[in-house]
């Protein structure tokens, strides 16, 4: 046990060195990647989904028409397009982080445009037939098992609540979900180094998966435990710091109850710190995970006396200054367009003109008159709870108010968001 702990500490030290050596480039790329996720790809996927709704003739989505919607050929085409684009974009992030870690291992400074070029060229490998299994591995396996090992773009895609309600309420579905999670955990522990083989060496995903299984043989359970510990520590430290900031804000507000200037100042500083901490968590979740995986990858390769092949031997980079200048100009134009388009998109969301909740896409709201009055006594709690189970948006109830010894009839409409 002492030996395993010692190895774990050494891997953590190596991971910190890999992160710190090219920290500036890593920070630049991750900020650019996250910004692009929010202001370019988010609006694009929403536009594609809205277009699909319009073309297929669906004005809203409910549990009743969900099957008809997802079985529509146009919806299937839209899903395939989305999967392809998300896979490409996600793999580019992972390739970039692994590339930067590899350059750090060689004690070389990685450039931002060099990283972008390597990442997006490498991501094109998902279109090679031999790498077809790479798409479900990246999009399904990693996000469900390890939040830190997935791109933040994927982690924001949620399963609609009414689907999760059905799964939670059905015992065999819950058991099936746990079995699937266990299977994914085993696959992750087995194929955890496959993306390194793909990124750094000329290898298909099937070969990379086999080589990863051989490299991790005998250490898979411990590898999964160590990775879980790293991610848990990162999340715990982040949550602790954010809680501490909130505690300090509340403490100062109580001590300066009558000083409005101090209140505004403290709240402003506190919100800035919380935003910085949240941004830190979003930016560094993937790099921290892959820095640790990279440290273990290099150690296992050395222990197995396996040749370590680096990214620089896999591809040649653009050296023409004009091409580099063109890339910078194109990136600048894309950034400007992204800022303008993203600003319009965020304004429409914040003003309520556009909703990102798939369950709120329907334009017709369902109101339960006096609750689910056809099934339960009207204006009773069972009727209101029944309306909630039937996914009504609102309940209408009659209330008798007592005022100055007179009864006044009044009608109220109460939203089921949040549910009664």
mmCIF file of C-alpha atoms in Angstrom:
data_model
loop_
_atom_site.group_PDB
_atom_site.id
_atom_site.type_symbol
_atom_site.label_atom_id
_atom_site.label_comp_id
_atom_site.label_asym_id
_atom_site.label_seq_id
_atom_site.Cartn_x
_atom_site.Cartn_y
_atom_site.Cartn_z
ATOM 1 C CA UNK A 1 0.000 0.000 0.000
ATOM 2 C CA UNK A 2 2.840 2.413 0.850
ATOM 3 C CA UNK A 3 4.366 1.763 -2.563
ATOM 4 C CA UNK A 4 1.082 2.518 -4.323
ATOM 5 C CA UNK A 5 0.677 5.748 -2.351
ATOM 6 C CA UNK A 6 4.243 6.739 -3.195
ATOM 7 C CA UNK A 7 3.613 6.065 -6.911
ATOM 8 C CA UNK A 8 0.391 8.068 -6.716
ATOM 9 C CA UNK A 9 2.222 11.053 -5.214
ATOM 10 C CA UNK A 10 4.898 10.851 -7.917
ATOM 11 C CA UNK A 11 2.219 10.793 -10.627
ATOM 12 C CA UNK A 12 0.581 13.865 -9.086
ATOM 13 C CA UNK A 13 3.946 15.693 -9.082
ATOM 14 C CA UNK A 14 4.515 14.750 -12.733
ATOM 15 C CA UNK A 15 1.014 15.912 -13.647
ATOM 16 C CA UNK A 16 1.634 19.278 -11.977
ATOM 17 C CA UNK A 17 4.879 19.665 -13.923
ATOM 18 C CA UNK A 18 3.108 18.834 -17.200
ATOM 19 C CA UNK A 19 0.411 21.399 -16.455
ATOM 20 C CA UNK A 20 2.715 24.192 -15.326
ATOM 21 C CA UNK A 21 5.328 24.023 -18.108
ATOM 22 C CA UNK A 22 2.909 25.108 -20.881
ATOM 23 C CA UNK A 23 0.317 26.714 -18.617
ATOM 24 C CA UNK A 24 -0.025 29.886 -20.712
ATOM 25 C CA UNK A 25 -0.784 28.036 -23.944
ATOM 26 C CA UNK A 26 -3.084 25.629 -22.125
ATOM 27 C CA UNK A 27 -4.998 28.510 -20.579
ATOM 28 C CA UNK A 28 -5.281 30.344 -23.913
ATOM 29 C CA UNK A 29 -6.579 27.280 -25.740
ATOM 30 C CA UNK A 30 -9.086 26.259 -23.067
ATOM 31 C CA UNK A 31 -10.514 29.769 -22.769
ATOM 32 C CA UNK A 32 -10.862 29.969 -26.556
ATOM 33 C CA UNK A 33 -12.423 26.508 -26.647
ATOM 34 C CA UNK A 34 -14.947 27.266 -23.897
ATOM 35 C CA UNK A 35 -15.882 30.619 -25.418
ATOM 36 C CA UNK A 36 -16.419 28.973 -28.805
ATOM 37 C CA UNK A 37 -18.587 26.329 -27.142
ATOM 38 C CA UNK A 38 -20.912 28.943 -25.687
ATOM 39 C CA UNK A 39 -21.161 31.559 -28.421
ATOM 40 C CA UNK A 40 -20.734 29.495 -31.602
ATOM 41 C CA UNK A 41 -21.557 25.820 -31.237
ATOM 42 C CA UNK A 42 -24.336 26.250 -28.658
ATOM 43 C CA UNK A 43 -26.362 28.608 -30.884
ATOM 44 C CA UNK A 44 -25.582 26.465 -33.931
ATOM 45 C CA UNK A 45 -26.990 23.290 -32.358
ATOM 46 C CA UNK A 46 -30.020 25.184 -31.117
ATOM 47 C CA UNK A 47 -30.639 26.585 -34.598
ATOM 48 C CA UNK A 48 -30.282 23.091 -36.090
ATOM 49 C CA UNK A 49 -32.726 21.659 -33.557
ATOM 50 C CA UNK A 50 -35.236 24.481 -34.144
ATOM 51 C CA UNK A 51 -34.929 23.951 -37.902
ATOM 52 C CA UNK A 52 -35.637 20.256 -37.432
ATOM 53 C CA UNK A 53 -38.730 21.082 -35.355
ATOM 54 C CA UNK A 54 -39.972 23.427 -38.056
ATOM 55 C CA UNK A 55 -39.325 21.050 -40.973
ATOM 56 C CA UNK A 56 -40.868 18.027 -39.234
ATOM 57 C CA UNK A 57 -43.969 20.025 -38.320
ATOM 58 C CA UNK A 58 -43.686 19.640 -34.541
ATOM 59 C CA UNK A 59 -44.669 22.771 -32.625
ATOM 60 C CA UNK A 60 -43.887 21.281 -29.219
ATOM 61 C CA UNK A 61 -42.475 18.149 -27.593
ATOM 62 C CA UNK A 62 -44.223 16.218 -24.823
ATOM 63 C CA UNK A 63 -43.896 12.641 -23.533
ATOM 64 C CA UNK A 64 -46.864 11.764 -25.771
ATOM 65 C CA UNK A 65 -45.251 12.773 -29.082
ATOM 66 C CA UNK A 66 -41.622 12.115 -28.147
ATOM 67 C CA UNK A 67 -41.535 8.687 -29.855
ATOM 68 C CA UNK A 68 -43.004 10.091 -33.074
ATOM 69 C CA UNK A 69 -40.482 12.921 -33.055
ATOM 70 C CA UNK A 70 -37.358 10.804 -32.484
ATOM 71 C CA UNK A 71 -38.461 8.230 -35.078
ATOM 72 C CA UNK A 72 -38.800 10.888 -37.764
ATOM 73 C CA UNK A 73 -36.091 10.437 -40.468
ATOM 74 C CA UNK A 74 -35.231 14.150 -40.378
ATOM 75 C CA UNK A 75 -34.652 13.944 -36.637
ATOM 76 C CA UNK A 76 -32.349 10.963 -37.133
ATOM 77 C CA UNK A 77 -30.362 12.908 -39.757
ATOM 78 C CA UNK A 78 -30.132 15.871 -37.387
ATOM 79 C CA UNK A 79 -28.868 13.629 -34.589
ATOM 80 C CA UNK A 80 -26.194 12.122 -36.841
ATOM 81 C CA UNK A 81 -25.032 15.587 -37.875
ATOM 82 C CA UNK A 82 -24.939 16.701 -34.241
ATOM 83 C CA UNK A 83 -23.030 13.606 -33.140
ATOM 84 C CA UNK A 84 -20.461 14.089 -35.881
ATOM 85 C CA UNK A 85 -19.875 17.754 -35.074
ATOM 86 C CA UNK A 86 -19.822 17.248 -31.300
ATOM 87 C CA UNK A 87 -17.426 14.317 -31.662
ATOM 88 C CA UNK A 88 -15.089 16.370 -33.832
ATOM 89 C CA UNK A 89 -15.192 19.328 -31.481
ATOM 90 C CA UNK A 90 -14.722 17.197 -28.354
ATOM 91 C CA UNK A 91 -11.861 15.158 -29.785
ATOM 92 C CA UNK A 92 -10.087 18.365 -30.813
ATOM 93 C CA UNK A 93 -10.118 19.505 -27.176
ATOM 94 C CA UNK A 94 -8.739 16.192 -25.935
ATOM 95 C CA UNK A 95 -6.079 16.078 -28.663
ATOM 96 C CA UNK A 96 -4.999 19.625 -27.801
ATOM 97 C CA UNK A 97 -4.589 18.852 -24.098
ATOM 98 C CA UNK A 98 -2.652 15.628 -24.774
ATOM 99 C CA UNK A 99 -0.456 17.473 -27.294
ATOM 100 C CA UNK A 100 0.370 20.198 -24.762
ATOM 101 C CA UNK A 101 1.131 17.571 -22.106
ATOM 102 C CA UNK A 102 3.445 15.798 -24.561
ATOM 103 C CA UNK A 103 5.290 19.018 -25.379
ATOM 104 C CA UNK A 104 5.670 19.654 -21.645
ATOM 105 C CA UNK A 105 7.072 16.154 -21.178
ATOM 106 C CA UNK A 106 9.716 17.020 -23.787
ATOM 107 C CA UNK A 107 10.339 20.378 -22.056
ATOM 108 C CA UNK A 108 9.252 22.229 -25.197
ATOM 109 C CA UNK A 109 7.062 25.293 -25.392
ATOM 110 C CA UNK A 110 3.842 24.684 -27.321
ATOM 111 C CA UNK A 111 2.385 27.546 -29.362
ATOM 112 C CA UNK A 112 -1.314 28.317 -29.474
ATOM 113 C CA UNK A 113 -1.676 28.084 -33.265
ATOM 114 C CA UNK A 114 0.515 24.987 -33.338
ATOM 115 C CA UNK A 115 -1.816 23.411 -30.762
ATOM 116 C CA UNK A 116 -4.942 24.392 -32.700
ATOM 117 C CA UNK A 117 -3.501 23.013 -35.937
ATOM 118 C CA UNK A 118 -2.515 19.709 -34.335
ATOM 119 C CA UNK A 119 -5.847 19.345 -32.524
ATOM 120 C CA UNK A 120 -8.167 19.968 -35.466
ATOM 121 C CA UNK A 121 -6.085 17.924 -37.893
ATOM 122 C CA UNK A 122 -6.067 15.065 -35.413
ATOM 123 C CA UNK A 123 -9.804 15.306 -34.827
ATOM 124 C CA UNK A 124 -10.356 14.493 -38.510
ATOM 125 C CA UNK A 125 -9.362 10.915 -37.624
ATOM 126 C CA UNK A 126 -12.890 10.265 -36.357
ATOM 127 C CA UNK A 127 -13.962 10.072 -40.003
ATOM 128 C CA UNK A 128 -11.640 7.099 -40.653
ATOM 129 C CA UNK A 129 -13.725 3.872 -40.735
ATOM 130 C CA UNK A 130 -11.287 2.071 -38.392
ATOM 131 C CA UNK A 131 -12.019 4.712 -35.752
ATOM 132 C CA UNK A 132 -15.810 4.397 -35.782
ATOM 133 C CA UNK A 133 -15.834 3.168 -32.145
ATOM 134 C CA UNK A 134 -14.002 6.302 -31.107
ATOM 135 C CA UNK A 135 -17.183 8.389 -31.391
ATOM 136 C CA UNK A 136 -19.311 6.467 -28.825
ATOM 137 C CA UNK A 137 -16.253 6.141 -26.578
ATOM 138 C CA UNK A 138 -15.759 9.904 -26.445
ATOM 139 C CA UNK A 139 -19.417 10.963 -26.434
ATOM 140 C CA UNK A 140 -20.964 8.307 -24.208
ATOM 141 C CA UNK A 141 -18.375 6.475 -22.173
ATOM 142 C CA UNK A 142 -16.233 9.279 -20.780
ATOM 143 C CA UNK A 143 -18.931 11.844 -19.842
ATOM 144 C CA UNK A 144 -21.075 9.298 -17.985
ATOM 145 C CA UNK A 145 -18.167 7.888 -15.988
ATOM 146 C CA UNK A 146 -15.808 10.809 -15.523
ATOM 147 C CA UNK A 147 -16.841 14.468 -15.649
ATOM 148 C CA UNK A 148 -13.270 15.685 -15.758
ATOM 149 C CA UNK A 149 -12.337 13.487 -18.696
ATOM 150 C CA UNK A 150 -15.001 14.939 -20.948
ATOM 151 C CA UNK A 151 -15.249 18.226 -22.670
ATOM 152 C CA UNK A 152 -17.396 20.805 -20.938
ATOM 153 C CA UNK A 153 -19.522 21.016 -24.068
ATOM 154 C CA UNK A 154 -20.782 17.460 -23.628
ATOM 155 C CA UNK A 155 -21.265 17.783 -19.897
ATOM 156 C CA UNK A 156 -23.929 20.466 -20.427
ATOM 157 C CA UNK A 157 -26.237 18.154 -22.415
ATOM 158 C CA UNK A 158 -28.884 16.866 -19.998
ATOM 159 C CA UNK A 159 -31.404 14.087 -20.359
ATOM 160 C CA UNK A 160 -34.933 15.602 -20.231
ATOM 161 C CA UNK A 161 -36.385 15.485 -16.736
ATOM 162 C CA UNK A 162 -39.507 13.517 -17.632
ATOM 163 C CA UNK A 163 -37.326 10.731 -19.080
ATOM 164 C CA UNK A 164 -35.261 10.603 -15.875
ATOM 165 C CA UNK A 165 -38.513 10.518 -13.869
ATOM 166 C CA UNK A 166 -39.625 7.426 -15.766
ATOM 167 C CA UNK A 167 -36.238 5.739 -15.242
ATOM 168 C CA UNK A 168 -36.172 6.593 -11.527
ATOM 169 C CA UNK A 169 -39.707 5.315 -11.008
ATOM 170 C CA UNK A 170 -39.003 1.944 -12.670
ATOM 171 C CA UNK A 171 -36.892 -0.520 -10.686
ATOM 172 C CA UNK A 172 -35.658 -2.573 -13.659
ATOM 173 C CA UNK A 173 -34.612 0.599 -15.467
ATOM 174 C CA UNK A 174 -32.630 1.715 -12.428
ATOM 175 C CA UNK A 175 -30.914 -1.664 -12.255
ATOM 176 C CA UNK A 176 -30.174 -1.503 -15.977
ATOM 177 C CA UNK A 177 -28.742 1.996 -15.607
ATOM 178 C CA UNK A 178 -26.413 0.851 -12.803
ATOM 179 C CA UNK A 179 -25.288 -2.164 -14.853
ATOM 180 C CA UNK A 180 -24.540 0.096 -17.826
ATOM 181 C CA UNK A 181 -22.564 2.453 -15.589
ATOM 182 C CA UNK A 182 -20.562 -0.477 -14.217
ATOM 183 C CA UNK A 183 -19.809 -1.687 -17.754
ATOM 184 C CA UNK A 184 -18.736 1.801 -18.806
ATOM 185 C CA UNK A 185 -16.449 2.042 -15.794
ATOM 186 C CA UNK A 186 -14.744 -1.225 -16.776
ATOM 187 C CA UNK A 187 -14.324 -0.047 -20.368
ATOM 188 C CA UNK A 188 -12.916 3.299 -19.227
ATOM 189 C CA UNK A 189 -10.345 1.604 -17.002
ATOM 190 C CA UNK A 190 -9.370 -0.669 -19.898
ATOM 191 C CA UNK A 191 -9.237 1.918 -22.686
ATOM 192 C CA UNK A 192 -8.083 4.885 -20.604
ATOM 193 C CA UNK A 193 -4.825 5.302 -22.587
ATOM 194 C CA UNK A 194 -6.300 4.669 -26.039
ATOM 195 C CA UNK A 195 -6.630 8.384 -26.803
ATOM 196 C CA UNK A 196 -2.927 8.876 -26.058
ATOM 197 C CA UNK A 197 -2.017 6.162 -28.551
ATOM 198 C CA UNK A 198 -4.345 7.772 -31.090
ATOM 199 C CA UNK A 199 -3.033 11.278 -30.489
ATOM 200 C CA UNK A 200 0.686 10.554 -30.384
ATOM 201 C CA UNK A 201 1.068 7.538 -32.662
ATOM 202 C CA UNK A 202 -0.233 6.390 -36.043
ATOM 203 C CA UNK A 203 -2.761 3.892 -34.755
ATOM 204 C CA UNK A 204 -6.401 3.034 -35.346
ATOM 205 C CA UNK A 205 -8.784 3.155 -32.405
ATOM 206 C CA UNK A 206 -9.108 -0.634 -32.276
ATOM 207 C CA UNK A 207 -5.332 -1.054 -32.074
ATOM 208 C CA UNK A 208 -5.105 1.818 -29.598
ATOM 209 C CA UNK A 209 -7.744 0.166 -27.382
ATOM 210 C CA UNK A 210 -5.844 -3.150 -27.436
ATOM 211 C CA UNK A 211 -2.550 -1.452 -26.592
ATOM 212 C CA UNK A 212 -4.240 0.485 -23.801
ATOM 213 C CA UNK A 213 -5.642 -2.748 -22.366
ATOM 214 C CA UNK A 214 -2.167 -4.283 -22.397
ATOM 215 C CA UNK A 215 -0.595 -1.163 -20.847
ATOM 216 C CA UNK A 216 -3.113 -0.960 -18.007
ATOM 217 C CA UNK A 217 -3.229 -4.701 -17.307
ATOM 218 C CA UNK A 218 -3.001 -5.409 -13.588
ATOM 219 C CA UNK A 219 -3.571 -1.763 -12.634
ATOM 220 C CA UNK A 220 -7.034 -0.977 -13.989
ATOM 221 C CA UNK A 221 -8.882 -0.900 -10.675
ATOM 222 C CA UNK A 222 -6.190 1.216 -9.031
ATOM 223 C CA UNK A 223 -6.052 3.511 -12.044
ATOM 224 C CA UNK A 224 -9.810 4.114 -11.816
ATOM 225 C CA UNK A 225 -9.583 4.729 -8.058
ATOM 226 C CA UNK A 226 -6.701 7.181 -8.456
ATOM 227 C CA UNK A 227 -8.481 9.059 -11.216
ATOM 228 C CA UNK A 228 -11.607 9.258 -9.062
ATOM 229 C CA UNK A 229 -9.542 10.583 -6.133
ATOM 230 C CA UNK A 230 -7.918 13.272 -8.312
ATOM 231 C CA UNK A 231 -11.249 14.497 -9.660
ATOM 232 C CA UNK A 232 -12.901 14.343 -6.234
ATOM 233 C CA UNK A 233 -10.078 16.356 -4.657
ATOM 234 C CA UNK A 234 -10.299 18.962 -7.406
ATOM 235 C CA UNK A 235 -14.070 19.307 -7.005
ATOM 236 C CA UNK A 236 -13.815 19.317 -3.203
ATOM 237 C CA UNK A 237 -11.198 22.078 -3.131
ATOM 238 C CA UNK A 238 -13.201 24.134 -5.624
ATOM 239 C CA UNK A 239 -16.451 23.674 -3.667
ATOM 240 C CA UNK A 240 -14.679 24.495 -0.386
ATOM 241 C CA UNK A 241 -13.236 27.733 -1.754
ATOM 242 C CA UNK A 242 -16.609 28.804 -3.154
ATOM 243 C CA UNK A 243 -18.310 27.996 0.168
ATOM 244 C CA UNK A 244 -15.642 29.992 2.006
ATOM 245 C CA UNK A 245 -16.241 33.006 -0.244
ATOM 246 C CA UNK A 246 -20.006 32.797 0.390
ATOM 247 C CA UNK A 247 -19.397 32.494 4.130
ATOM 248 C CA UNK A 248 -17.171 35.578 4.153
ATOM 249 C CA UNK A 249 -19.768 37.518 2.169
ATOM 250 C CA UNK A 250 -22.537 36.591 4.618
ATOM 251 C CA UNK A 251 -20.316 37.370 7.605
ATOM 252 C CA UNK A 252 -19.362 40.816 6.309
ATOM 253 C CA UNK A 253 -22.975 41.605 5.411
ATOM 254 C CA UNK A 254 -24.112 40.776 8.935
ATOM 255 C CA UNK A 255 -21.340 42.873 10.474
ATOM 256 C CA UNK A 256 -22.101 45.864 8.253
ATOM 257 C CA UNK A 257 -25.877 45.753 8.258
ATOM 258 C CA UNK A 258 -26.318 49.521 7.958
ATOM 259 C CA UNK A 259 -23.418 50.281 5.616
ATOM 260 C CA UNK A 260 -24.865 50.038 2.114
ATOM 261 C CA UNK A 261 -21.582 50.985 0.408
ATOM 262 C CA UNK A 262 -19.758 48.169 2.180
ATOM 263 C CA UNK A 263 -22.516 45.722 1.275
ATOM 264 C CA UNK A 264 -22.335 46.571 -2.426
ATOM 265 C CA UNK A 265 -18.540 46.410 -2.407
ATOM 266 C CA UNK A 266 -18.403 43.037 -0.636
ATOM 267 C CA UNK A 267 -21.098 41.466 -2.828
ATOM 268 C CA UNK A 268 -19.366 42.715 -5.986
ATOM 269 C CA UNK A 269 -15.967 41.346 -4.942
ATOM 270 C CA UNK A 270 -17.585 38.096 -3.830
ATOM 271 C CA UNK A 271 -19.397 37.597 -7.126
ATOM 272 C CA UNK A 272 -16.167 38.264 -9.025
ATOM 273 C CA UNK A 273 -14.326 35.661 -6.927
ATOM 274 C CA UNK A 274 -17.135 33.131 -7.403
ATOM 275 C CA UNK A 275 -17.106 33.741 -11.160
ATOM 276 C CA UNK A 276 -13.315 33.271 -11.247
ATOM 277 C CA UNK A 277 -13.535 30.037 -9.260
ATOM 278 C CA UNK A 278 -16.324 28.727 -11.474
ATOM 279 C CA UNK A 279 -14.308 29.660 -14.559
ATOM 280 C CA UNK A 280 -11.264 27.925 -13.129
ATOM 281 C CA UNK A 281 -13.281 24.765 -12.637
ATOM 282 C CA UNK A 282 -14.658 24.844 -16.180
ATOM 283 C CA UNK A 283 -11.285 25.596 -17.782
ATOM 284 C CA UNK A 284 -9.090 23.162 -15.851
ATOM 285 C CA UNK A 285 -11.383 20.152 -15.351
ATOM 286 C CA UNK A 286 -10.256 18.415 -18.543
ATOM 287 C CA UNK A 287 -6.534 19.422 -18.394
ATOM 288 C CA UNK A 288 -6.123 18.238 -14.791
ATOM 289 C CA UNK A 289 -7.620 14.840 -15.593
ATOM 290 C CA UNK A 290 -5.547 14.315 -18.725
ATOM 291 C CA UNK A 291 -2.376 15.601 -17.080
ATOM 292 C CA UNK A 292 -2.733 12.826 -14.513
ATOM 293 C CA UNK A 293 -3.541 10.239 -17.195
ATOM 294 C CA UNK A 294 -0.540 11.455 -19.220
ATOM 295 C CA UNK A 295 1.756 11.069 -16.202
ATOM 296 C CA UNK A 296 0.634 7.474 -15.757
ATOM 297 C CA UNK A 297 0.867 6.834 -19.507
ATOM 298 C CA UNK A 298 4.537 7.855 -19.646
ATOM 299 C CA UNK A 299 5.365 5.918 -16.478
ATOM 300 C CA UNK A 300 3.739 2.714 -17.721
ATOM 301 C CA UNK A 301 5.436 3.043 -21.115
ATOM 302 C CA UNK A 302 8.797 3.344 -19.345
ATOM 303 C CA UNK A 303 8.096 0.393 -17.027
ATOM 304 C CA UNK A 304 7.077 -1.785 -19.998
ATOM 305 C CA UNK A 305 10.170 -0.632 -21.919
ATOM 306 C CA UNK A 306 7.858 0.489 -24.675
ATOM 307 C CA UNK A 307 9.067 3.180 -27.038
ATOM 308 C CA UNK A 308 7.560 6.591 -26.290
ATOM 309 C CA UNK A 309 6.515 8.194 -29.555
ATOM 310 C CA UNK A 310 5.823 11.908 -29.402
ATOM 311 C CA UNK A 311 3.491 14.173 -31.325
ATOM 312 C CA UNK A 312 6.298 15.865 -33.222
ATOM 313 C CA UNK A 313 7.117 12.637 -35.053
ATOM 314 C CA UNK A 314 3.511 12.072 -36.116
ATOM 315 C CA UNK A 315 2.817 15.245 -38.056
ATOM 316 C CA UNK A 316 4.622 18.106 -39.687
ATOM 317 C CA UNK A 317 3.433 21.563 -38.826
ATOM 318 C CA UNK A 318 2.829 24.544 -41.034
ATOM 319 C CA UNK A 319 5.985 26.591 -41.414
ATOM 320 C CA UNK A 320 4.923 29.011 -44.111
ATOM 321 C CA UNK A 321 4.535 32.467 -42.561
ATOM 322 C CA UNK A 322 1.805 33.477 -44.988
ATOM 323 C CA UNK A 323 -0.267 30.444 -44.052
ATOM 324 C CA UNK A 324 0.222 31.197 -40.374
ATOM 325 C CA UNK A 325 -0.775 34.814 -40.958
ATOM 326 C CA UNK A 326 -3.878 33.670 -42.832
ATOM 327 C CA UNK A 327 -4.753 31.419 -39.920
ATOM 328 C CA UNK A 328 -4.464 34.311 -37.490
ATOM 329 C CA UNK A 329 -6.663 36.523 -39.681
ATOM 330 C CA UNK A 330 -9.277 33.774 -40.062
ATOM 331 C CA UNK A 331 -9.230 33.165 -36.305
ATOM 332 C CA UNK A 332 -9.648 36.885 -35.633
ATOM 333 C CA UNK A 333 -12.627 37.114 -38.007
ATOM 334 C CA UNK A 334 -14.183 34.034 -36.423
ATOM 335 C CA UNK A 335 -13.697 35.556 -32.988
ATOM 336 C CA UNK A 336 -15.444 38.804 -33.977
ATOM 337 C CA UNK A 337 -18.338 36.928 -35.579
ATOM 338 C CA UNK A 338 -18.551 34.706 -32.501
ATOM 339 C CA UNK A 339 -18.700 37.653 -30.131
ATOM 340 C CA UNK A 340 -21.441 39.395 -32.136
ATOM 341 C CA UNK A 341 -23.479 36.228 -32.715
ATOM 342 C CA UNK A 342 -22.988 35.033 -29.168
ATOM 343 C CA UNK A 343 -24.018 38.392 -27.742
ATOM 344 C CA UNK A 344 -27.278 38.330 -29.718
ATOM 345 C CA UNK A 345 -27.902 34.730 -28.655
ATOM 346 C CA UNK A 346 -27.254 35.408 -24.948
ATOM 347 C CA UNK A 347 -29.422 38.552 -25.082
ATOM 348 C CA UNK A 348 -32.349 36.574 -26.490
ATOM 349 C CA UNK A 349 -31.901 33.928 -23.790
ATOM 350 C CA UNK A 350 -31.620 36.445 -20.927
ATOM 351 C CA UNK A 351 -34.599 38.456 -22.171
ATOM 352 C CA UNK A 352 -36.791 35.347 -22.315
ATOM 353 C CA UNK A 353 -37.214 35.459 -26.077
ATOM 354 C CA UNK A 354 -35.381 32.141 -26.407
ATOM 355 C CA UNK A 355 -35.321 29.159 -24.068
ATOM 356 C CA UNK A 356 -32.623 26.495 -23.875
ATOM 357 C CA UNK A 357 -34.814 24.005 -22.018
ATOM 358 C CA UNK A 358 -35.894 21.266 -24.423
ATOM 359 C CA UNK A 359 -38.902 20.515 -22.237
ATOM 360 C CA UNK A 360 -40.097 24.114 -22.684
ATOM 361 C CA UNK A 361 -40.077 24.043 -26.474
ATOM 362 C CA UNK A 362 -43.804 23.588 -26.712
ATOM 363 C CA UNK A 363 -45.735 26.763 -27.376
ATOM 364 C CA UNK A 364 -48.911 25.510 -25.666
ATOM 365 C CA UNK A 365 -49.076 25.386 -21.871
ATOM 366 C CA UNK A 366 -51.234 22.771 -20.157
ATOM 367 C CA UNK A 367 -53.317 23.970 -17.212
ATOM 368 C CA UNK A 368 -55.057 21.488 -14.921
ATOM 369 C CA UNK A 369 -58.487 22.918 -14.021
ATOM 370 C CA UNK A 370 -58.787 22.530 -10.247
ATOM 371 C CA UNK A 371 -56.013 19.950 -10.468
ATOM 372 C CA UNK A 372 -56.464 16.566 -12.111
ATOM 373 C CA UNK A 373 -60.182 16.931 -11.410
ATOM 374 C CA UNK A 374 -61.244 14.080 -13.703
ATOM 375 C CA UNK A 375 -59.295 11.608 -11.561
ATOM 376 C CA UNK A 376 -59.409 13.115 -8.060
ATOM 377 C CA UNK A 377 -61.712 15.372 -6.035
ATOM 378 C CA UNK A 378 -61.182 18.869 -7.411
ATOM 379 C CA UNK A 379 -59.301 21.498 -5.410
ATOM 380 C CA UNK A 380 -57.587 18.866 -3.245
ATOM 381 C CA UNK A 381 -53.939 18.030 -2.759
ATOM 382 C CA UNK A 382 -54.339 14.609 -4.462
ATOM 383 C CA UNK A 383 -55.711 16.463 -7.511
ATOM 384 C CA UNK A 384 -52.755 18.872 -7.486
ATOM 385 C CA UNK A 385 -50.208 16.048 -7.070
ATOM 386 C CA UNK A 386 -51.942 14.113 -9.841
ATOM 387 C CA UNK A 387 -51.624 17.127 -12.148
ATOM 388 C CA UNK A 388 -47.928 17.223 -11.393
ATOM 389 C CA UNK A 389 -47.531 13.534 -12.242
ATOM 390 C CA UNK A 390 -49.367 14.149 -15.516
ATOM 391 C CA UNK A 391 -46.810 16.879 -16.345
ATOM 392 C CA UNK A 392 -49.232 19.798 -16.328
ATOM 393 C CA UNK A 393 -47.540 23.185 -16.535
ATOM 394 C CA UNK A 394 -50.011 24.968 -14.283
ATOM 395 C CA UNK A 395 -52.851 24.226 -11.895
ATOM 396 C CA UNK A 396 -55.940 26.431 -11.553
ATOM 397 C CA UNK A 397 -57.546 26.453 -8.125
ATOM 398 C CA UNK A 398 -60.417 28.330 -6.500
ATOM 399 C CA UNK A 399 -59.735 30.086 -3.206
ATOM 400 C CA UNK A 400 -62.206 31.667 -0.808
ATOM 401 C CA UNK A 401 -60.687 34.625 1.007
ATOM 402 C CA UNK A 402 -62.023 36.014 4.300
ATOM 403 C CA UNK A 403 -61.896 39.826 4.567
ATOM 404 C CA UNK A 404 -63.825 42.026 6.985
ATOM 405 C CA UNK A 405 -66.290 39.231 7.656
ATOM 406 C CA UNK A 406 -67.164 38.953 3.969
ATOM 407 C CA UNK A 407 -66.390 36.108 1.613
ATOM 408 C CA UNK A 408 -64.799 37.041 -1.683
ATOM 409 C CA UNK A 409 -64.495 34.560 -4.551
ATOM 410 C CA UNK A 410 -61.173 34.658 -6.327
ATOM 411 C CA UNK A 411 -59.333 32.448 -8.769
ATOM 412 C CA UNK A 412 -55.596 31.685 -8.747
ATOM 413 C CA UNK A 413 -53.309 29.990 -11.262
ATOM 414 C CA UNK A 414 -50.180 28.419 -9.812
ATOM 415 C CA UNK A 415 -47.200 27.224 -11.806
ATOM 416 C CA UNK A 416 -45.865 23.706 -11.344
ATOM 417 C CA UNK A 417 -42.346 24.991 -11.974
ATOM 418 C CA UNK A 418 -41.106 24.030 -9.425
ATOM 419 C CA UNK A 419 -43.558 21.223 -8.878
ATOM 420 C CA UNK A 420 -46.172 21.351 -6.144
#
